[in-house]
XYZ file of C-alpha atoms in Angstrom:
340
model
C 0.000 0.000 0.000
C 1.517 3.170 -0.815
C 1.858 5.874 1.487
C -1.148 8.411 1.672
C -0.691 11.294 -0.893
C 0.550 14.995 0.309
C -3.018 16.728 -0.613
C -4.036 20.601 -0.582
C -7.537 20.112 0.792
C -9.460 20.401 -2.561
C -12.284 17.930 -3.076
C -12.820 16.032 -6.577
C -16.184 17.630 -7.288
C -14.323 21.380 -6.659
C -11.791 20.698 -8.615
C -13.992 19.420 -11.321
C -17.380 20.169 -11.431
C -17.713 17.091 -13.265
C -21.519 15.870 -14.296
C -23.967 13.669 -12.658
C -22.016 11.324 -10.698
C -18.924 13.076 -9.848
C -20.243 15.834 -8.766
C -21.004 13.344 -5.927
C -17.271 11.666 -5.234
C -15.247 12.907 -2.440
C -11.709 12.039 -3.978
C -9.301 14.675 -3.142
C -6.836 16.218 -5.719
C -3.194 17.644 -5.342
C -2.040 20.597 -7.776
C 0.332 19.340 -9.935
C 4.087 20.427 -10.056
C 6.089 19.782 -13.819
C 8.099 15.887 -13.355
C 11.194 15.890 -15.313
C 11.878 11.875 -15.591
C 10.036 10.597 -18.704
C 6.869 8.293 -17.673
C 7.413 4.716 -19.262
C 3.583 4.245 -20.661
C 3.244 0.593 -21.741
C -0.165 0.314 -23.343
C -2.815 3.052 -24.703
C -6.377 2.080 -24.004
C -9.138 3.276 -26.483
C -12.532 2.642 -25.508
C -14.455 2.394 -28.476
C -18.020 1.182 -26.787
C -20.013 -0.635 -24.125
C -23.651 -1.631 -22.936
C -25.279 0.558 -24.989
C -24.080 1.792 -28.769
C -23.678 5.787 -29.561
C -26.967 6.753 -31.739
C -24.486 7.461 -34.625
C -23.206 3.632 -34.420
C -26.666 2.317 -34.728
C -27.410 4.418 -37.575
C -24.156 3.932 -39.356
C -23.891 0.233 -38.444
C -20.325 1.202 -37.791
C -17.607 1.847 -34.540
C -17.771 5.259 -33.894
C -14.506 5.524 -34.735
C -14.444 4.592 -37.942
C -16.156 7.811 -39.008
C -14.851 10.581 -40.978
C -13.928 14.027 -39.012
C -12.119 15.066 -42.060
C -11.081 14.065 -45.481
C -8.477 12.011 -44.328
C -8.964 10.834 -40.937
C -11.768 8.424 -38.990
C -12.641 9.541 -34.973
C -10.134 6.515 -34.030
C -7.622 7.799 -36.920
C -7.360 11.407 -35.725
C -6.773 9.583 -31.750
C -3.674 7.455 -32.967
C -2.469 10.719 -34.490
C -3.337 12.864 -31.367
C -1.135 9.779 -29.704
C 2.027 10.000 -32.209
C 2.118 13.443 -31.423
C 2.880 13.495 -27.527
C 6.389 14.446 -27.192
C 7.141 13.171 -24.043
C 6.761 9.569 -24.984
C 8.866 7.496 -27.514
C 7.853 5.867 -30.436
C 5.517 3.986 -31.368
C 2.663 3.343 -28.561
C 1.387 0.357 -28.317
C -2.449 1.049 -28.633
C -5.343 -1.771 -27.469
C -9.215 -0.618 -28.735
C -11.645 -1.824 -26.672
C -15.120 -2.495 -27.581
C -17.982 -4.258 -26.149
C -21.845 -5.113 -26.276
C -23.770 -3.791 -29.528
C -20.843 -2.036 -30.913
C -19.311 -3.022 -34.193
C -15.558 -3.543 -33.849
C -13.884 -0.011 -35.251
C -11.766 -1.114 -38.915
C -8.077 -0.012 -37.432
C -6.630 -3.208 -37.157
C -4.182 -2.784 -39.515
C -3.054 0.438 -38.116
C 0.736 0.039 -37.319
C 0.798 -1.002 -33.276
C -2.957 -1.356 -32.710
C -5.068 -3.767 -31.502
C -8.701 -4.931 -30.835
C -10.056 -6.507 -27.666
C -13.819 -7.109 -27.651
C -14.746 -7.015 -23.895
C -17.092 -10.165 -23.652
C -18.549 -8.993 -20.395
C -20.959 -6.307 -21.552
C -21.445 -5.543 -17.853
C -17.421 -4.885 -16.837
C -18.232 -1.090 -17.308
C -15.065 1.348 -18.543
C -12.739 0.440 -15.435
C -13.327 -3.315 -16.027
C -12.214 -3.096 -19.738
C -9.186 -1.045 -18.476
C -8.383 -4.223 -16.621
C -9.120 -6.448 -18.947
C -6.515 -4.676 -21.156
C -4.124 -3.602 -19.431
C -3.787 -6.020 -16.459
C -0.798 -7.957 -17.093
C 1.914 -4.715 -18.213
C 4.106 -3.896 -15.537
C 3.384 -2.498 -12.763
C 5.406 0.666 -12.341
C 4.594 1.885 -15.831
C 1.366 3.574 -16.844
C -1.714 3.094 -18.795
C -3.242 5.673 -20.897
C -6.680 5.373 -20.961
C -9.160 7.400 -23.366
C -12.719 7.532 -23.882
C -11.995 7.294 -27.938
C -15.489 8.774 -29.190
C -14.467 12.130 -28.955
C -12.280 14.746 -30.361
C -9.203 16.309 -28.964
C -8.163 19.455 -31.019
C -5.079 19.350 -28.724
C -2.124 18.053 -27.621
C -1.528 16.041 -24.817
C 1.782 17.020 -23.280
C -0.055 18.175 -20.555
C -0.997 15.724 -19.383
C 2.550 14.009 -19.269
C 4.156 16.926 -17.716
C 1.253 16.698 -14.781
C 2.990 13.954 -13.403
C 4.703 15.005 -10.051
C 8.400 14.856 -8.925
C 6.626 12.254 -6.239
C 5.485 10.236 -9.245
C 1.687 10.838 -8.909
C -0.381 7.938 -9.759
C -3.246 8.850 -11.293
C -3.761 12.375 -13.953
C -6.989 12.868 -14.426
C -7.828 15.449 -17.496
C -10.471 18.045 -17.579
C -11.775 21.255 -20.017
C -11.220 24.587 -18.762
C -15.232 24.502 -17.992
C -14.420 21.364 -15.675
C -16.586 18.972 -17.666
C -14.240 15.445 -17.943
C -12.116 15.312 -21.136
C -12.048 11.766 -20.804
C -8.842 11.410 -20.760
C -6.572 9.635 -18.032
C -3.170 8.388 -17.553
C -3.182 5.488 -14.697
C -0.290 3.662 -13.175
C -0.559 0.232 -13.703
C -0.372 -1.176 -10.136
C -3.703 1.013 -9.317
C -5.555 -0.722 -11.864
C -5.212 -3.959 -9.637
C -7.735 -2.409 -7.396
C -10.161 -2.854 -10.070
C -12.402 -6.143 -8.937
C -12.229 -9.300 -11.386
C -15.684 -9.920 -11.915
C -18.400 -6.617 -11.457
C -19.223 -3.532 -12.917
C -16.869 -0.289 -12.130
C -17.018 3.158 -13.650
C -13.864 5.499 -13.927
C -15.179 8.884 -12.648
C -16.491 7.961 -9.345
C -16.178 4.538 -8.449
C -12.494 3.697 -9.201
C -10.850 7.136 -8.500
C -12.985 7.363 -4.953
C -11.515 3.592 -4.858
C -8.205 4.963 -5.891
C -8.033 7.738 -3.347
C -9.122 5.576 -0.116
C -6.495 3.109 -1.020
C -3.840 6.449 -0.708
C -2.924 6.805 -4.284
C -2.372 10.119 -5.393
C -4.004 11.903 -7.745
C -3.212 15.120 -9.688
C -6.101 17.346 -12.123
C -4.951 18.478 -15.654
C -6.937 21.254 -16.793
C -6.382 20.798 -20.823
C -7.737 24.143 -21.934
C -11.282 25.292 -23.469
C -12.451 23.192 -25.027
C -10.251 20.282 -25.349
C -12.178 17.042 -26.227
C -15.500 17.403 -27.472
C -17.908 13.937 -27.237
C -19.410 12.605 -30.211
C -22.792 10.845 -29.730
C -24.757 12.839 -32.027
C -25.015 13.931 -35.271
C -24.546 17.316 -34.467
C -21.476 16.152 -31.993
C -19.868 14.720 -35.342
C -20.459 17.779 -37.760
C -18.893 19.601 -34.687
C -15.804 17.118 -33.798
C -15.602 17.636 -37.739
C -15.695 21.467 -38.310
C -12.595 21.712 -35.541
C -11.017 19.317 -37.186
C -11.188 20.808 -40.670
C -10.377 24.144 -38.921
C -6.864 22.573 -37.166
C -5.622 21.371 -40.552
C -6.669 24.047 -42.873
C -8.727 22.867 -44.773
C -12.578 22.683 -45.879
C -12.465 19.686 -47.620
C -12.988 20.977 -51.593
C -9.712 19.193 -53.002
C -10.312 16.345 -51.117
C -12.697 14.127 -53.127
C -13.189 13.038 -56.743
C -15.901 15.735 -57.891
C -15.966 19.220 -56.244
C -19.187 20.882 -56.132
C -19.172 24.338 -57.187
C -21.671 24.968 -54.556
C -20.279 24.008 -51.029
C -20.516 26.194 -48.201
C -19.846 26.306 -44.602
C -17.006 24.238 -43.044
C -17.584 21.006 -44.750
C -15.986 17.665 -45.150
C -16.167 16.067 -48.462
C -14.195 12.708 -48.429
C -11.563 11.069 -51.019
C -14.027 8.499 -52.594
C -17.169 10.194 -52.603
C -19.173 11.309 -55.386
C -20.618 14.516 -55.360
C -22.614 16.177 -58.800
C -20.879 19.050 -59.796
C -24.659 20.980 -59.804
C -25.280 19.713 -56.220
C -25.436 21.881 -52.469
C -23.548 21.289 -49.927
C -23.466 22.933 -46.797
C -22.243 22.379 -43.431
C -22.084 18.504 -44.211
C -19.817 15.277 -43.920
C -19.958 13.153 -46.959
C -18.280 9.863 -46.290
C -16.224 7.697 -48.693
C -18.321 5.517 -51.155
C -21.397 8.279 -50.362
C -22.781 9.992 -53.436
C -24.650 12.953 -54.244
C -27.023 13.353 -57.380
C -27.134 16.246 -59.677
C -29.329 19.281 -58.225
C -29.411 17.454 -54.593
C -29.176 19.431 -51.279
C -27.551 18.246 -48.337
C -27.631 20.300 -45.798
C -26.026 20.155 -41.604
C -26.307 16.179 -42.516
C -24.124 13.303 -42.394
C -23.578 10.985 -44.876
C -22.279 7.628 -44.018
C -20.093 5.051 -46.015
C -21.996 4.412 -49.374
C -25.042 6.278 -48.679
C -27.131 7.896 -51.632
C -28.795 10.953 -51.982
C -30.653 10.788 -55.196
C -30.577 13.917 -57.750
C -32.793 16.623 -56.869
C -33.220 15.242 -53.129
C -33.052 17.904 -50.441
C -31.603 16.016 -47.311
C -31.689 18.581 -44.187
C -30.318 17.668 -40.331
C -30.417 14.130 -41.064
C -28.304 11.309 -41.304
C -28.047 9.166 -44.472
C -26.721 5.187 -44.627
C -26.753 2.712 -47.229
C -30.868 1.791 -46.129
C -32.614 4.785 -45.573
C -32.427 8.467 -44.426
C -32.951 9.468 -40.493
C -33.932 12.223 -37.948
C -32.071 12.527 -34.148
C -35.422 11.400 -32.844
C -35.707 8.194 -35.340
C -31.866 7.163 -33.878
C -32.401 8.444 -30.393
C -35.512 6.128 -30.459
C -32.949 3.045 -31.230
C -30.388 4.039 -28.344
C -30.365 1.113 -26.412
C -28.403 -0.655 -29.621
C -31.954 -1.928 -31.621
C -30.360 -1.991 -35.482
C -32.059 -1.209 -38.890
C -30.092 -4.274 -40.276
């Protein structure tokens, strides 16, 4: 057991104003000071699902993370990136995706040092699959763990350089507005208090866990902004407009056939097919997705192969390969019911 951790009196929920259930914990935080020794990180955990699927995975029929955010990168694409890009760690990371229950397994596979573990126990929660993963590295080194459908439109130094002279053992990530950025970096031996069998969450249950045991644990406030989630199909036109914003481009060189009527911060796709007469505005048109000629697409998603017939207007929807849909017709279909 290690020795309690030197704390500064302020409580988790003060620290973080974190919703529903945090705002309940009583873990206690330390501020942190800059480490200088390099933190040996031996595995980066995605999660990439659980119980229930994101609305945009049942409508898609795909991982969350395999969706476009901008012409050349998926959700799960623009993490791995986000995760070569950390300067404080050498090179490569070994990265494990997690997924679990109705959630398709996310297409990365063959992405140099990744992995895929589906988490048979639907009902391990997010600290169980961290376990699961990440339970035989060694003990000393630390686990990054991320809650992968989201966006980061920053680095993560930060988060590295939050570790303490005293070696804290748990950073715990935030936005500037306190909300959770979903983003943690764990030391290995504290995931062994993490029970075998039984369902744990990370916010409350395993850092309240963490803290009784003595562990320390240090807040890193990332900036504004930081991580946005992506459930929705507004989340993902969001998640995609920052994107397309952070590397400068709109999309319109990016695809086969540029419309000469695109507006708004858009993401058109390599592979897509798009009528040189057509609208679009404010949209993400997915590889294999096409457009007819006089068609409107407006604030919509289109998913992998999805039509939109000429002279269709398609408004604040999103469009798959079988049929076009509201919020309310996916929302209606969150607890993982599929169209297929």
């Amino acid at each position: 057991m290690p020795p309690p951790a030197v704390r500064q009196g302020l409580r988790f929920r003060e620290r973080y104003a974190l919703q529903g259930a945090c705002e309940r914990s009583s873990v206690e935080v330390k501020t942190a000071r800059i480490r200088e020794v390099v933190p040996e990180v031996a595995l980066c955990v995605l999660l990439g699902g659980g119980i229930r699927a994101a609305p945009l995975s049942i409508a898609s029929g795909q991982s969350v993370l395999d969706l476009s955010v901008s012409p050349d990168a998926t959700v799960g694409g623009a993490w791995i990136r986000t995760i070569a890009r950390i300067s404080l760690l050498s090179q490569p990371q070994k990265i494990m995706i997690v997924h679990g229950g109705p959630t398709p397994a996310p297409g990365l596979a063959n992405a140099e040092g990744v992995s895929i573990l589906r988490d048979e126990d639907e009902y391990r929660g997010p600290a169980g699959a961290v376990r699961d993963a990440a339970g035989d590295q060694p003990d000393d080194s630390y686990v990054l763990v991320i809650e992968a459908a989201s966006y980061m439109q920053r680095t993560m130094d930060a988060v590295f350089a939050s570790l303490t002279s005293r070696q804290a053992d748990v950073v715990v990530a935030i936005n500037a507005d306190r909300s959770p950025a979903g983003v943690y970096l764990i030391r290995r031996r504290v995931i062994d208090l993490i029970p075998v069998i039984g369902f744990m969450d990370l916010k409350e249950q395993f850092l309240s866990l963490a803290d009784q045991a003595g562990y320390e644990i240090v807040v890193c406030d990332l900036g504004p902004r930081a991580t946005s989630r992506i459930r929705t199909r507004s989340d993902l036109l969001e998640a995609s407009a920052l994107a397309c914003r952070r590397n400068g481009t709109n999309g319109r060189a990016c695809h086969a056939i540029v419309s000469r009527s695109v507006y708004g911060v858009h993401c058109v796709c390599p592979g897509a097919s798009v009528a040189d007469d057509a609208m679009i505005l404010d949209s993400i048109i997915m590889p294999g997705a096409r457009v007819g000629s006089g068609a409107v697409v407006a604030r919509s998603v289109l998913f992998r192969d999805a039509v939109v017939d000429a002279g269709e207007s398609v408004v604040e929807r999103c469009v798959s390969r079988i049929g076009s849909f509201t919020d309310s017709d996916i929302e209606s279909r969150r607890g993982g019911e599929s169209w297929r």
